[in-house]
Amino acid sequence: MRDILPADKARRERVLSVIRDRYRAHGFDEIETPALEEYSRLHAGVGGDNEKLAYNVLRRGLGGDDIERIGVAIGQAADNMAQLSDLGLRYDLTVPLARFYASNRGQLPGVFRAIQIGPVWRAERPQKGRYRQFMQCDIDIMGDDSARAEAELMVASLDALDALGLSGASVRINDRRVLDWMLDSFGFRADERPGVLITIDKLDKVGPDGIVAELREREATPAAVDALEAFLRRPLTMEYNPYGERQIRKALPENAPDDLVAHLVGIGEAVAAGSASAAESIDATPLVFDPFLVRGMGYYTGTIFELAHPSVGYSLGGGGRYDGMIGRFLGQDVPAVGFSLGFERLVDLVEFTADADSQAVVLVHDADVPVSELAAHKAAVLRSFRGAGRVRLERRVKNFKGLLERSAADGYTAFATVSAGAEPGALELKPLS
């Protein structure tokens, strides 16, 4: 968990403002959910490994004798922890959204497009780029089971990246149902497929040799491993571009289900139709079909996707369809699909240039300037900005250069010196750069 300094906070808020603006332009409405959720919801078996990283909140009123009486110890039955904790900090925004929708469905439209932006908490091992508290930016669509929903999420998210100056992004796409069909066609048993998917998810890191070796160590069905190995080593006769039916079928074993292929093709067509340029065709669609894209969350039931950018070798976001989650809270299944931007990674990549709307002035005053004069000078400068800018008063110090350097680091773009008796509105502004 980190403290955010003023300049960094301003930068983060500017990135958030752009993301909010573009998401709202695509018809999404922002909601807010509490930081705390019930323990039973956070540990309902849908959060994957994130459930193990949840911060749990001790039940109020428990004393030392109560804790000893409950007899909870590390390694004992899992339900003992629920006797100590009844709440927990949210580890993502998807589980709270499912609860929110189930609780407020009567006040929401049939197809609901939600923006959620807020901090989440995971008991991670701290390292570069991985924090215990971090910001998530999610958009979700509930009540639409068509390819249009996935396409809307992708178009809106790609638009947000363009607005942040990160054009050229693409989306890797797959479907969990395609993965299940493919593993079945290779001959893997249903009970071993979760472990096989965990291994396959490492393909980018360890390559085909590493995948095959690990599956043999796992003692997965030998004939199925042989079939997967042969598929991974098959000669490729074409580039998987452009996105479309031919690309998808060439990337899969023969006889892929027509309905799943048609669903993936439909997403590409909708993304092409919804892109900023009406002249774009499916040939220009920024989608890449990846039959071995897994994504680890256990609640995904259909399409899954990850956001990539050529400037970095890691994902900048992702998501998928989770049609079964809301039914756990509502008792009735509701189609749902979501996309989450990796905000902490985006902030490091975005570059902003100063413009007229970001004017920020430091007024450096002598110690003898009356308070009333300082107030008049500040008001005059603010009026000249017509509301688009900010002004800060700083008392002159011996290290004048250091004061200006700190002000520049805080995002200020100009300064003026104020002496007693100076006329408000007649100050000379000088750039800080």
CSV table of C-alpha atoms in Angstrom, one decimal:
chain,number,residue,atom,x,y,z
A,1,MET,CA,0.0,0.0,0.0
A,2,ARG,CA,1.3,3.4,-0.9
A,3,ASP,CA,1.1,7.1,-0.2
A,4,ILE,CA,0.4,9.1,-3.3
A,5,LEU,CA,2.2,12.4,-3.6
A,6,PRO,CA,0.4,15.5,-5.0
A,7,ALA,CA,1.9,15.4,-8.5
A,8,ASP,CA,1.2,11.7,-8.8
A,9,LYS,CA,-2.3,12.1,-7.5
A,10,ALA,CA,-3.0,14.8,-10.1
A,11,ARG,CA,-1.7,12.6,-12.8
A,12,ARG,CA,-3.8,9.6,-11.7
A,13,GLU,CA,-7.0,11.8,-11.5
A,14,ARG,CA,-6.4,13.1,-15.0
A,15,VAL,CA,-6.1,9.5,-16.4
A,16,LEU,CA,-9.2,8.6,-14.5
A,17,SER,CA,-11.0,11.6,-15.9
A,18,VAL,CA,-10.2,10.5,-19.5
A,19,ILE,CA,-11.3,7.0,-18.8
A,20,ARG,CA,-14.6,8.1,-17.2
A,21,ASP,CA,-15.3,10.5,-20.1
A,22,ARG,CA,-14.9,7.9,-22.8
A,23,TYR,CA,-16.8,5.2,-20.9
A,24,ARG,CA,-19.7,7.6,-20.3
A,25,ALA,CA,-19.6,8.5,-24.0
A,26,HIS,CA,-20.3,4.9,-24.8
A,27,GLY,CA,-23.4,4.8,-22.6
A,28,PHE,CA,-22.1,3.4,-19.4
A,29,ASP,CA,-23.2,4.8,-16.0
A,30,GLU,CA,-21.0,4.9,-12.9
A,31,ILE,CA,-21.9,3.2,-9.7
A,32,GLU,CA,-20.2,2.7,-6.3
A,33,THR,CA,-20.1,-0.3,-4.0
A,34,PRO,CA,-18.7,-0.6,-0.4
A,35,ALA,CA,-15.2,-1.6,0.3
A,36,LEU,CA,-16.5,-4.4,2.6
A,37,GLU,CA,-18.5,-7.4,1.5
A,38,GLU,CA,-19.8,-10.3,3.4
A,39,TYR,CA,-17.2,-13.1,4.0
A,40,SER,CA,-19.5,-15.7,2.5
A,41,ARG,CA,-19.7,-13.8,-0.8
A,42,LEU,CA,-16.0,-13.2,-1.0
A,43,HIS,CA,-15.3,-16.9,-0.4
A,44,ALA,CA,-18.1,-18.4,-2.5
A,45,GLY,CA,-15.6,-20.2,-4.8
A,46,VAL,CA,-15.8,-17.8,-7.7
A,47,GLY,CA,-12.7,-15.7,-7.0
A,48,GLY,CA,-10.0,-18.2,-7.8
A,49,ASP,CA,-6.7,-17.6,-6.0
A,50,ASN,CA,-7.8,-14.1,-5.1
A,51,GLU,CA,-10.0,-15.6,-2.4
A,52,LYS,CA,-6.8,-16.8,-0.6
A,53,LEU,CA,-5.5,-13.2,-0.7
A,54,ALA,CA,-8.6,-11.6,0.8
A,55,TYR,CA,-8.2,-9.4,3.9
A,56,ASN,CA,-10.8,-10.7,6.4
A,57,VAL,CA,-12.4,-8.6,9.1
A,58,LEU,CA,-12.7,-10.0,12.7
A,59,ARG,CA,-16.2,-10.2,14.0
A,60,ARG,CA,-17.0,-7.3,16.3
A,61,GLY,CA,-17.0,-8.1,20.0
A,62,LEU,CA,-14.8,-11.1,20.0
A,63,GLY,CA,-12.3,-11.3,22.9
A,64,GLY,CA,-9.3,-13.5,23.5
A,65,ASP,CA,-11.4,-16.1,25.3
A,66,ASP,CA,-13.9,-16.2,22.4
A,67,ILE,CA,-11.1,-16.8,19.9
A,68,GLU,CA,-9.5,-19.5,22.0
A,69,ARG,CA,-13.0,-21.1,22.4
A,70,ILE,CA,-13.5,-21.2,18.7
A,71,GLY,CA,-10.2,-23.0,18.4
A,72,VAL,CA,-9.2,-21.6,15.1
A,73,ALA,CA,-5.7,-22.6,14.0
A,74,ILE,CA,-3.8,-22.4,10.7
A,75,GLY,CA,-4.4,-25.6,8.8
A,76,GLN,CA,-7.7,-26.6,10.5
A,77,ALA,CA,-11.0,-26.8,8.7
A,78,ALA,CA,-11.7,-23.9,6.4
A,79,ASP,CA,-15.1,-23.1,7.9
A,80,ASN,CA,-13.4,-22.1,11.2
A,81,MET,CA,-12.3,-18.8,9.6
A,82,ALA,CA,-15.9,-17.9,8.9
A,83,GLN,CA,-16.5,-18.2,12.7
A,84,LEU,CA,-14.0,-15.5,13.3
A,85,SER,CA,-14.7,-13.2,10.3
A,86,ASP,CA,-18.0,-12.1,8.8
A,87,LEU,CA,-16.7,-9.4,6.5
A,88,GLY,CA,-13.7,-8.8,4.2
A,89,LEU,CA,-12.2,-6.1,2.0
A,90,ARG,CA,-13.2,-6.6,-1.7
A,91,TYR,CA,-10.4,-8.2,-3.8
A,92,ASP,CA,-12.0,-7.2,-7.1
A,93,LEU,CA,-15.0,-5.3,-8.4
A,94,THR,CA,-16.8,-8.2,-10.1
A,95,VAL,CA,-18.1,-10.0,-7.0
A,96,PRO,CA,-19.4,-6.7,-5.5
A,97,LEU,CA,-21.1,-5.8,-8.8
A,98,ALA,CA,-22.9,-9.2,-8.9
A,99,ARG,CA,-24.2,-8.5,-5.4
A,100,PHE,CA,-25.1,-4.9,-6.3
A,101,TYR,CA,-27.1,-6.1,-9.4
A,102,ALA,CA,-28.9,-8.8,-7.4
A,103,SER,CA,-29.9,-6.2,-4.7
A,104,ASN,CA,-31.0,-3.4,-7.0
A,105,ARG,CA,-32.2,-5.1,-10.1
A,106,GLY,CA,-35.7,-3.7,-9.8
A,107,GLN,CA,-34.3,-0.1,-10.2
A,108,LEU,CA,-32.0,-0.9,-13.1
A,109,PRO,CA,-32.7,-1.2,-16.9
A,110,GLY,CA,-33.1,-4.5,-18.6
A,111,VAL,CA,-29.6,-4.2,-20.1
A,112,PHE,CA,-27.4,-2.4,-17.5
A,113,ARG,CA,-24.0,-0.9,-18.5
A,114,ALA,CA,-22.0,-0.1,-15.4
A,115,ILE,CA,-18.7,1.8,-14.7
A,116,GLN,CA,-16.9,0.9,-11.4
A,117,ILE,CA,-13.7,2.6,-10.4
A,118,GLY,CA,-12.2,2.1,-7.0
A,119,PRO,CA,-9.5,0.6,-4.8
A,120,VAL,CA,-9.4,-3.2,-4.1
A,121,TRP,CA,-7.2,-5.1,-1.7
A,122,ARG,CA,-5.2,-8.3,-1.9
A,123,ALA,CA,-2.6,-9.7,0.5
A,124,GLU,CA,0.0,-9.9,-2.2
A,125,ARG,CA,3.7,-10.3,-1.7
A,126,PRO,CA,4.8,-6.7,-2.5
A,127,GLN,CA,7.0,-6.3,-5.6
A,128,LYS,CA,7.4,-3.9,-8.5
A,129,GLY,CA,4.1,-3.3,-10.2
A,130,ARG,CA,2.2,-5.5,-7.6
A,131,TYR,CA,0.5,-3.8,-4.7
A,132,ARG,CA,-1.7,-4.7,-1.8
A,133,GLN,CA,-4.1,-1.8,-2.5
A,134,PHE,CA,-4.6,-0.7,-6.1
A,135,MET,CA,-7.2,0.9,-8.4
A,136,GLN,CA,-9.4,-1.0,-10.8
A,137,CYS,CA,-11.4,0.5,-13.6
A,138,ASP,CA,-14.2,-1.8,-14.8
A,139,ILE,CA,-17.0,-1.7,-17.2
A,140,ASP,CA,-19.7,-4.4,-17.3
A,141,ILE,CA,-22.8,-5.2,-19.2
A,142,MET,CA,-25.6,-7.3,-17.6
A,143,GLY,CA,-28.7,-8.6,-19.3
A,144,ASP,CA,-27.2,-9.0,-22.8
A,145,ASP,CA,-26.1,-12.5,-24.0
A,146,SER,CA,-25.2,-11.4,-27.5
A,147,ALA,CA,-21.8,-10.7,-29.1
A,148,ARG,CA,-22.8,-7.1,-29.1
A,149,ALA,CA,-22.0,-6.8,-25.4
A,150,GLU,CA,-18.4,-8.1,-25.8
A,151,ALA,CA,-18.0,-5.7,-28.8
A,152,GLU,CA,-19.2,-2.7,-26.8
A,153,LEU,CA,-16.7,-3.4,-24.0
A,154,MET,CA,-13.8,-3.7,-26.5
A,155,VAL,CA,-14.7,-0.7,-28.5
A,156,ALA,CA,-15.1,1.5,-25.4
A,157,SER,CA,-11.9,0.3,-23.9
A,158,LEU,CA,-9.9,0.7,-27.1
A,159,ASP,CA,-11.4,4.2,-27.4
A,160,ALA,CA,-10.2,5.0,-23.8
A,161,LEU,CA,-6.7,4.0,-24.7
A,162,ASP,CA,-6.7,6.1,-27.8
A,163,ALA,CA,-7.9,9.1,-25.8
A,164,LEU,CA,-4.9,8.5,-23.4
A,165,GLY,CA,-2.5,8.6,-26.4
A,166,LEU,CA,-2.0,4.8,-26.5
A,167,SER,CA,-3.2,4.1,-29.9
A,168,GLY,CA,-2.4,0.8,-31.7
A,169,ALA,CA,-3.8,-1.5,-28.9
A,170,SER,CA,-5.2,-4.9,-29.7
A,171,VAL,CA,-7.3,-7.5,-27.9
A,172,ARG,CA,-6.5,-11.2,-27.6
A,173,ILE,CA,-9.7,-13.2,-27.6
A,174,ASN,CA,-10.7,-16.7,-26.8
A,175,ASP,CA,-13.7,-18.6,-25.3
A,176,ARG,CA,-13.7,-20.9,-22.3
A,177,ARG,CA,-16.1,-23.1,-24.2
A,178,VAL,CA,-13.6,-23.4,-27.0
A,179,LEU,CA,-10.9,-24.4,-24.5
A,180,ASP,CA,-13.2,-27.1,-23.0
A,181,TRP,CA,-14.0,-28.4,-26.5
A,182,MET,CA,-10.3,-28.4,-27.5
A,183,LEU,CA,-9.2,-30.3,-24.3
A,184,ASP,CA,-12.0,-32.8,-24.8
A,185,SER,CA,-10.9,-33.3,-28.4
A,186,PHE,CA,-7.4,-34.1,-27.3
A,187,GLY,CA,-8.7,-36.6,-24.8
A,188,PHE,CA,-8.2,-35.0,-21.4
A,189,ARG,CA,-10.6,-36.1,-18.7
A,190,ALA,CA,-13.0,-33.6,-17.2
A,191,ASP,CA,-11.5,-34.0,-13.7
A,192,GLU,CA,-8.0,-33.1,-14.9
A,193,ARG,CA,-8.9,-30.1,-17.1
A,194,PRO,CA,-8.6,-27.4,-14.4
A,195,GLY,CA,-5.0,-28.5,-13.7
A,196,VAL,CA,-4.3,-28.7,-17.5
A,197,LEU,CA,-5.5,-25.2,-18.0
A,198,ILE,CA,-3.2,-23.9,-15.2
A,199,THR,CA,-0.3,-25.4,-17.1
A,200,ILE,CA,-1.4,-24.2,-20.5
A,201,ASP,CA,-1.7,-20.7,-19.1
A,202,LYS,CA,2.1,-20.7,-18.9
A,203,LEU,CA,2.6,-21.2,-22.6
A,204,ASP,CA,3.9,-17.7,-23.2
A,205,LYS,CA,6.5,-18.2,-20.5
A,206,VAL,CA,7.7,-21.8,-20.9
A,207,GLY,CA,6.8,-22.6,-24.5
A,208,PRO,CA,5.5,-26.0,-25.9
A,209,ASP,CA,8.4,-28.0,-24.4
A,210,GLY,CA,7.7,-26.7,-20.9
A,211,ILE,CA,4.0,-27.3,-21.2
A,212,VAL,CA,4.4,-30.9,-22.3
A,213,ALA,CA,7.0,-31.6,-19.7
A,214,GLU,CA,4.8,-30.2,-16.9
A,215,LEU,CA,1.8,-32.2,-18.0
A,216,ARG,CA,3.8,-35.4,-18.1
A,217,GLU,CA,4.9,-34.6,-14.5
A,218,ARG,CA,1.3,-34.1,-13.6
A,219,GLU,CA,0.6,-37.6,-15.0
A,220,ALA,CA,-2.1,-36.2,-17.3
A,221,THR,CA,-3.6,-38.7,-19.7
A,222,PRO,CA,-0.6,-39.7,-21.9
A,223,ALA,CA,-2.5,-40.0,-25.2
A,224,ALA,CA,-4.1,-36.5,-24.6
A,225,VAL,CA,-0.6,-35.0,-23.9
A,226,ASP,CA,0.7,-36.6,-27.1
A,227,ALA,CA,-2.2,-35.1,-29.0
A,228,LEU,CA,-1.7,-31.6,-27.5
A,229,GLU,CA,2.0,-31.8,-28.2
A,230,ALA,CA,1.4,-32.7,-31.9
A,231,PHE,CA,-1.0,-29.8,-32.2
A,232,LEU,CA,1.4,-27.3,-30.6
A,233,ARG,CA,4.2,-28.4,-33.0
A,234,ARG,CA,2.1,-28.5,-36.2
A,235,PRO,CA,3.4,-26.5,-39.1
A,236,LEU,CA,1.7,-23.1,-39.5
A,237,THR,CA,0.9,-22.2,-43.1
A,238,MET,CA,-0.5,-18.7,-42.6
A,239,GLU,CA,-0.3,-15.7,-40.4
A,240,TYR,CA,-3.3,-15.5,-38.0
A,241,ASN,CA,-4.3,-12.2,-39.6
A,242,PRO,CA,-6.8,-10.7,-40.4
A,243,TYR,CA,-9.3,-11.7,-37.7
A,244,GLY,CA,-12.2,-13.7,-39.0
A,245,GLU,CA,-13.5,-17.2,-39.5
A,246,ARG,CA,-10.4,-18.4,-41.5
A,247,GLN,CA,-8.0,-17.2,-38.8
A,248,ILE,CA,-10.1,-18.9,-36.0
A,249,ARG,CA,-10.5,-22.2,-37.8
A,250,LYS,CA,-6.8,-22.4,-38.7
A,251,ALA,CA,-5.9,-21.9,-35.1
A,252,LEU,CA,-8.1,-24.7,-33.8
A,253,PRO,CA,-8.2,-28.5,-34.3
A,254,GLU,CA,-10.5,-29.6,-37.1
A,255,ASN,CA,-14.3,-29.7,-36.7
A,256,ALA,CA,-14.5,-26.8,-34.3
A,257,PRO,CA,-18.1,-26.2,-33.2
A,258,ASP,CA,-19.8,-23.9,-35.8
A,259,ASP,CA,-21.8,-21.9,-33.1
A,260,LEU,CA,-18.7,-21.0,-31.1
A,261,VAL,CA,-16.8,-19.9,-34.2
A,262,ALA,CA,-19.8,-17.9,-35.4
A,263,HIS,CA,-19.9,-16.2,-31.9
A,264,LEU,CA,-16.3,-15.2,-32.2
A,265,VAL,CA,-16.6,-14.0,-35.7
A,266,GLY,CA,-19.7,-11.9,-34.7
A,267,ILE,CA,-17.7,-10.1,-32.1
A,268,GLY,CA,-15.1,-9.1,-34.7
A,269,GLU,CA,-17.8,-7.8,-37.1
A,270,ALA,CA,-19.4,-5.8,-34.3
A,271,VAL,CA,-16.0,-4.3,-33.2
A,272,ALA,CA,-15.3,-3.3,-36.8
A,273,ALA,CA,-18.7,-1.7,-37.2
A,274,GLY,CA,-18.4,0.1,-33.9
A,275,SER,CA,-14.9,1.5,-34.4
A,276,ALA,CA,-14.3,5.2,-34.8
A,277,SER,CA,-13.8,5.0,-38.5
A,278,ALA,CA,-16.9,4.0,-40.5
A,279,ALA,CA,-14.5,2.9,-43.3
A,280,GLU,CA,-12.9,0.2,-41.2
A,281,SER,CA,-13.7,-3.4,-42.1
A,282,ILE,CA,-13.2,-6.6,-40.3
A,283,ASP,CA,-9.7,-6.7,-41.9
A,284,ALA,CA,-8.8,-3.8,-39.7
A,285,THR,CA,-10.3,-5.2,-36.5
A,286,PRO,CA,-7.8,-5.0,-33.7
A,287,LEU,CA,-8.6,-8.5,-32.5
A,288,VAL,CA,-6.3,-11.6,-32.4
A,289,PHE,CA,-7.7,-15.0,-31.8
A,290,ASP,CA,-5.6,-17.0,-29.3
A,291,PRO,CA,-6.8,-20.6,-28.7
A,292,PHE,CA,-4.5,-20.9,-25.6
A,293,LEU,CA,-5.6,-17.7,-23.8
A,294,VAL,CA,-6.9,-19.0,-20.4
A,295,ARG,CA,-7.3,-16.3,-17.8
A,296,GLY,CA,-7.4,-17.8,-14.4
A,297,MET,CA,-10.7,-16.6,-12.8
A,298,GLY,CA,-13.0,-19.6,-12.3
A,299,TYR,CA,-16.2,-17.6,-12.9
A,300,TYR,CA,-15.7,-17.1,-16.6
A,301,THR,CA,-18.2,-19.1,-18.7
A,302,GLY,CA,-17.6,-17.9,-22.3
A,303,THR,CA,-15.6,-15.3,-24.1
A,304,ILE,CA,-12.4,-14.2,-22.5
A,305,PHE,CA,-10.0,-11.4,-23.6
A,306,GLU,CA,-6.9,-9.5,-22.8
A,307,LEU,CA,-5.7,-6.0,-23.8
A,308,ALA,CA,-2.3,-5.7,-25.4
A,309,HIS,CA,-0.2,-2.7,-26.5
A,310,PRO,CA,2.9,-2.9,-28.7
A,311,SER,CA,4.9,-0.7,-26.3
A,312,VAL,CA,4.9,-3.3,-23.5
A,313,GLY,CA,5.1,-7.0,-23.1
A,314,TYR,CA,2.4,-7.4,-20.5
A,315,SER,CA,-1.4,-7.1,-20.5
A,316,LEU,CA,-3.0,-3.7,-19.9
A,317,GLY,CA,-6.4,-5.2,-19.0
A,318,GLY,CA,-8.8,-8.0,-19.7
A,319,GLY,CA,-12.1,-9.6,-18.8
A,320,GLY,CA,-14.7,-12.1,-20.0
A,321,ARG,CA,-18.2,-13.4,-19.7
A,322,TYR,CA,-19.4,-14.6,-16.3
A,323,ASP,CA,-23.0,-15.6,-16.9
A,324,GLY,CA,-23.3,-17.8,-13.8
A,325,MET,CA,-22.2,-15.4,-11.0
A,326,ILE,CA,-25.2,-13.2,-10.5
A,327,GLY,CA,-27.5,-16.3,-10.2
A,328,ARG,CA,-25.6,-17.2,-7.0
A,329,PHE,CA,-27.0,-14.1,-5.4
A,330,LEU,CA,-30.3,-13.7,-7.3
A,331,GLY,CA,-31.4,-17.3,-7.7
A,332,GLN,CA,-31.8,-16.6,-11.5
A,333,ASP,CA,-29.1,-16.6,-14.1
A,334,VAL,CA,-28.4,-13.2,-15.8
A,335,PRO,CA,-25.9,-12.9,-18.6
A,336,ALA,CA,-23.0,-10.7,-17.7
A,337,VAL,CA,-19.6,-9.7,-19.2
A,338,GLY,CA,-16.9,-7.3,-18.1
A,339,PHE,CA,-13.7,-5.6,-19.0
A,340,SER,CA,-11.1,-4.3,-16.5
A,341,LEU,CA,-8.3,-1.8,-17.3
A,342,GLY,CA,-5.0,-2.3,-15.6
A,343,PHE,CA,-5.0,1.3,-14.2
A,344,GLU,CA,-1.7,1.1,-12.3
A,345,ARG,CA,0.1,0.0,-15.5
A,346,LEU,CA,-1.7,2.6,-17.6
A,347,VAL,CA,-0.7,5.5,-15.4
A,348,ASP,CA,3.0,4.7,-15.9
A,349,LEU,CA,2.6,4.7,-19.7
A,350,VAL,CA,0.5,7.8,-20.3
A,351,GLU,CA,2.2,11.0,-21.2
A,352,PHE,CA,0.3,14.3,-20.8
A,353,THR,CA,1.4,17.7,-22.2
A,354,ALA,CA,0.4,20.9,-20.5
A,355,ASP,CA,-2.4,22.9,-22.1
A,356,ALA,CA,-4.4,26.0,-21.5
A,357,ASP,CA,-6.8,24.1,-19.2
A,358,SER,CA,-3.9,23.0,-16.9
A,359,GLN,CA,-2.6,26.5,-16.0
A,360,ALA,CA,-1.2,26.4,-12.4
A,361,VAL,CA,0.5,29.4,-10.8
A,362,VAL,CA,2.5,29.8,-7.7
A,363,LEU,CA,2.4,33.3,-6.1
A,364,VAL,CA,5.6,33.7,-4.1
A,365,HIS,CA,5.1,36.6,-1.6
A,366,ASP,CA,7.3,38.5,0.8
A,367,ALA,CA,6.6,38.1,4.5
A,368,ASP,CA,5.3,41.7,4.8
A,369,VAL,CA,2.5,41.4,2.2
A,370,PRO,CA,-0.9,41.9,4.1
A,371,VAL,CA,-3.2,39.0,4.0
A,372,SER,CA,-5.9,41.0,2.3
A,373,GLU,CA,-3.5,41.9,-0.6
A,374,LEU,CA,-2.6,38.2,-1.0
A,375,ALA,CA,-6.3,37.3,-1.2
A,376,ALA,CA,-6.8,40.0,-3.9
A,377,HIS,CA,-3.9,38.8,-6.0
A,378,LYS,CA,-5.0,35.2,-5.8
A,379,ALA,CA,-8.6,36.1,-6.8
A,380,ALA,CA,-7.4,38.2,-9.7
A,381,VAL,CA,-5.3,35.4,-11.2
A,382,LEU,CA,-8.1,32.9,-10.7
A,383,ARG,CA,-10.5,35.2,-12.5
A,384,SER,CA,-8.1,35.5,-15.4
A,385,PHE,CA,-8.2,31.6,-15.8
A,386,ARG,CA,-12.0,31.7,-16.1
A,387,GLY,CA,-12.2,28.7,-13.8
A,388,ALA,CA,-9.6,26.6,-15.7
A,389,GLY,CA,-6.6,26.7,-13.5
A,390,ARG,CA,-5.3,26.8,-9.9
A,391,VAL,CA,-3.2,29.2,-7.8
A,392,ARG,CA,-1.1,28.5,-4.7
A,393,LEU,CA,0.4,31.0,-2.3
A,394,GLU,CA,4.0,30.4,-1.1
A,395,ARG,CA,6.0,32.5,1.3
A,396,ARG,CA,9.5,33.4,0.0
A,397,VAL,CA,12.3,31.3,1.5
A,398,LYS,CA,16.0,31.5,1.2
A,399,ASN,CA,16.1,28.5,-1.1
A,400,PHE,CA,14.0,30.2,-3.8
A,401,LYS,CA,15.2,27.8,-6.5
A,402,GLY,CA,14.2,24.8,-4.4
A,403,LEU,CA,10.8,26.2,-3.9
A,404,LEU,CA,10.3,26.6,-7.6
A,405,GLU,CA,11.6,23.1,-8.4
A,406,ARG,CA,9.2,21.6,-5.8
A,407,SER,CA,6.3,23.6,-7.3
A,408,ALA,CA,7.1,22.4,-10.8
A,409,ALA,CA,7.2,18.8,-9.5
A,410,ASP,CA,3.7,19.4,-8.0
A,411,GLY,CA,2.4,20.3,-11.5
A,412,TYR,CA,2.6,24.1,-11.4
A,413,THR,CA,3.5,25.7,-14.7
A,414,ALA,CA,4.3,29.4,-13.8
A,415,PHE,CA,5.1,31.7,-10.9
A,416,ALA,CA,5.0,35.3,-10.0
A,417,THR,CA,6.5,37.3,-7.1
A,418,VAL,CA,4.3,39.5,-5.0
A,419,SER,CA,5.5,42.5,-3.0
A,420,ALA,CA,3.5,44.8,-0.7
A,421,GLY,CA,1.5,47.4,-2.5
A,422,ALA,CA,1.5,45.6,-5.9
A,423,GLU,CA,-1.6,46.1,-8.0
A,424,PRO,CA,-3.8,43.0,-8.2
A,425,GLY,CA,-3.9,41.7,-11.8
A,426,ALA,CA,-0.7,43.3,-12.7
A,427,LEU,CA,1.7,40.5,-11.8
A,428,GLU,CA,4.2,39.2,-14.3
A,429,LEU,CA,3.8,35.5,-14.8
A,430,LYS,CA,7.0,33.5,-15.6
A,431,PRO,CA,7.2,29.9,-16.8
A,432,LEU,CA,8.6,27.3,-14.4
A,433,SER,CA,10.1,25.2,-17.0
